[in-house]
GROMACS .gro file of C-alpha atoms in nm:
model
  143
    1UNK     CA    1  -1.298  -0.922  -0.511
    2UNK     CA    2  -0.982  -1.106  -0.415
    3UNK     CA    3  -0.997  -1.449  -0.253
    4UNK     CA    4  -0.779  -1.609   0.016
    5UNK     CA    5  -0.593  -1.798  -0.258
    6UNK     CA    6  -0.514  -1.461  -0.425
    7UNK     CA    7  -0.362  -1.339  -0.097
    8UNK     CA    8  -0.169  -1.665  -0.060
    9UNK     CA    9  -0.023  -1.611  -0.409
   10UNK     CA   10   0.076  -1.255  -0.317
   11UNK     CA   11   0.253  -1.379  -0.005
   12UNK     CA   12   0.435  -1.654  -0.193
   13UNK     CA   13   0.527  -1.408  -0.467
   14UNK     CA   14   0.694  -1.191  -0.203
   15UNK     CA   15   0.879  -1.498  -0.067
   16UNK     CA   16   0.677  -1.489   0.255
   17UNK     CA   17   0.546  -1.787   0.446
   18UNK     CA   18   0.168  -1.818   0.416
   19UNK     CA   19   0.002  -1.800   0.757
   20UNK     CA   20  -0.361  -1.753   0.852
   21UNK     CA   21  -0.292  -1.419   1.027
   22UNK     CA   22  -0.102  -1.282   0.726
   23UNK     CA   23  -0.380  -1.384   0.487
   24UNK     CA   24  -0.643  -1.234   0.719
   25UNK     CA   25  -0.447  -0.908   0.762
   26UNK     CA   26  -0.388  -0.875   0.389
   27UNK     CA   27  -0.758  -0.934   0.328
   28UNK     CA   28  -0.854  -0.676   0.592
   29UNK     CA   29  -0.623  -0.411   0.446
   30UNK     CA   30  -0.765  -0.471   0.098
   31UNK     CA   31  -1.122  -0.453   0.229
   32UNK     CA   32  -1.066  -0.145   0.448
   33UNK     CA   33  -0.830   0.103   0.281
   34UNK     CA   34  -0.671   0.354   0.520
   35UNK     CA   35  -0.779   0.157   0.828
   36UNK     CA   36  -0.583   0.200   1.148
   37UNK     CA   37  -0.443  -0.091   1.345
   38UNK     CA   38  -0.750  -0.120   1.569
   39UNK     CA   39  -0.976  -0.136   1.264
   40UNK     CA   40  -0.760  -0.404   1.108
   41UNK     CA   41  -0.753  -0.606   1.431
   42UNK     CA   42  -1.134  -0.589   1.444
   43UNK     CA   43  -1.168  -0.702   1.083
   44UNK     CA   44  -0.917  -0.985   1.129
   45UNK     CA   45  -1.092  -1.107   1.443
   46UNK     CA   46  -1.415  -1.156   1.249
   47UNK     CA   47  -1.234  -1.440   1.069
   48UNK     CA   48  -0.981  -1.536   1.338
   49UNK     CA   49  -1.139  -1.451   1.675
   50UNK     CA   50  -0.839  -1.559   1.882
   51UNK     CA   51  -0.566  -1.379   1.685
   52UNK     CA   52  -0.342  -1.170   1.911
   53UNK     CA   53  -0.268  -0.802   1.873
   54UNK     CA   54   0.097  -0.895   1.834
   55UNK     CA   55   0.025  -1.132   1.543
   56UNK     CA   56  -0.156  -0.851   1.361
   57UNK     CA   57   0.122  -0.599   1.436
   58UNK     CA   58   0.386  -0.849   1.321
   59UNK     CA   59   0.190  -0.924   1.003
   60UNK     CA   60   0.149  -0.554   0.923
   61UNK     CA   61   0.521  -0.495   0.974
   62UNK     CA   62   0.613  -0.794   0.754
   63UNK     CA   63   0.364  -0.705   0.480
   64UNK     CA   64   0.483  -0.344   0.479
   65UNK     CA   65   0.850  -0.447   0.459
   66UNK     CA   66   0.766  -0.681   0.169
   67UNK     CA   67   0.588  -0.401  -0.019
   68UNK     CA   68   0.247  -0.568  -0.012
   69UNK     CA   69   0.101  -0.302   0.216
   70UNK     CA   70   0.178   0.068   0.254
   71UNK     CA   71   0.183   0.244   0.590
   72UNK     CA   72   0.083   0.610   0.596
   73UNK     CA   73   0.063   0.845   0.892
   74UNK     CA   74  -0.083   1.188   0.827
   75UNK     CA   75   0.021   1.449   1.084
   76UNK     CA   76  -0.182   1.413   1.402
   77UNK     CA   77  -0.312   1.069   1.304
   78UNK     CA   78  -0.229   0.714   1.399
   79UNK     CA   79  -0.068   0.489   1.139
   80UNK     CA   80  -0.300   0.366   0.868
   81UNK     CA   81  -0.254   0.095   0.608
   82UNK     CA   82  -0.351   0.049   0.248
   83UNK     CA   83  -0.306  -0.210  -0.022
   84UNK     CA   84  -0.247   0.037  -0.304
   85UNK     CA   85   0.127   0.007  -0.350
   86UNK     CA   86   0.375   0.053  -0.630
   87UNK     CA   87   0.257   0.388  -0.756
   88UNK     CA   88   0.327   0.740  -0.641
   89UNK     CA   89  -0.025   0.831  -0.529
   90UNK     CA   90  -0.097   1.078  -0.254
   91UNK     CA   91  -0.378   1.139  -0.005
   92UNK     CA   92  -0.637   1.399   0.084
   93UNK     CA   93  -0.739   1.420   0.451
   94UNK     CA   94  -1.046   1.588   0.598
   95UNK     CA   95  -0.953   1.826   0.880
   96UNK     CA   96  -1.291   1.774   1.042
   97UNK     CA   97  -1.377   1.402   1.036
   98UNK     CA   98  -1.040   1.254   0.939
   99UNK     CA   99  -1.162   1.080   0.624
  100UNK     CA  100  -0.877   0.984   0.391
  101UNK     CA  101  -0.894   0.930   0.016
  102UNK     CA  102  -0.638   0.846  -0.251
  103UNK     CA  103  -0.530   1.114  -0.497
  104UNK     CA  104  -0.334   1.027  -0.809
  105UNK     CA  105  -0.005   1.207  -0.867
  106UNK     CA  106  -0.058   1.551  -1.020
  107UNK     CA  107   0.023   1.508  -1.390
  108UNK     CA  108   0.287   1.348  -1.605
  109UNK     CA  109   0.532   1.085  -1.502
  110UNK     CA  110   0.595   1.130  -1.128
  111UNK     CA  111   0.639   1.510  -1.139
  112UNK     CA  112   0.654   1.516  -0.760
  113UNK     CA  113   0.992   1.342  -0.769
  114UNK     CA  114   1.159   1.650  -0.911
  115UNK     CA  115   1.239   1.859  -0.606
  116UNK     CA  116   1.329   2.225  -0.647
  117UNK     CA  117   1.654   2.148  -0.463
  118UNK     CA  118   1.726   1.781  -0.398
  119UNK     CA  119   2.035   1.865  -0.186
  120UNK     CA  120   2.225   1.583  -0.360
  121UNK     CA  121   1.974   1.314  -0.264
  122UNK     CA  122   1.872   1.046  -0.512
  123UNK     CA  123   1.495   1.088  -0.465
  124UNK     CA  124   1.280   0.782  -0.534
  125UNK     CA  125   0.954   0.867  -0.358
  126UNK     CA  126   0.748   1.171  -0.265
  127UNK     CA  127   0.475   1.182  -0.004
  128UNK     CA  128   0.218   1.456  -0.045
  129UNK     CA  129  -0.085   1.503   0.176
  130UNK     CA  130  -0.357   1.748   0.081
  131UNK     CA  131  -0.568   1.882   0.368
  132UNK     CA  132  -0.920   2.023   0.354
  133UNK     CA  133  -1.280   1.932   0.422
  134UNK     CA  134  -1.455   1.632   0.270
  135UNK     CA  135  -1.784   1.693   0.087
  136UNK     CA  136  -1.993   1.588   0.390
  137UNK     CA  137  -1.807   1.818   0.631
  138UNK     CA  138  -1.786   2.115   0.395
  139UNK     CA  139  -2.159   2.131   0.332
  140UNK     CA  140  -2.285   2.423   0.537
  141UNK     CA  141  -1.981   2.438   0.762
  142UNK     CA  142  -1.740   2.727   0.791
  143UNK     CA  143  -1.392   2.629   0.895
   0.00000   0.00000   0.00000
């Protein structure tokens, strides 16, 4: 379990100023993978009750730009945030309840980065989302 000083080191390592909202947002994203903005605001307000929505939004934007947080937005969903960065993992999303889980890249060294026709692009990232039903929703349910 990471501590506030760990988050402060991450911020300094990314050449970011250490602020209480940034530390609290980073902590919330680590504690609640794939949380949406409202969930992160709620978690941050447990530690900083008077933090504004704007401070959380600004922190998320800054942390995402610095590569400390990743923003994902599956089709039909609001933006969600996670702390797992720096790898080429993907996600699986439940069509029924909306649960999201991480899925490692298929096999080998980033096979998803080899497009069948890259159209001249220099591809450096692939975003794959698998859709289906989570174990809880698939039990006894026809979809």
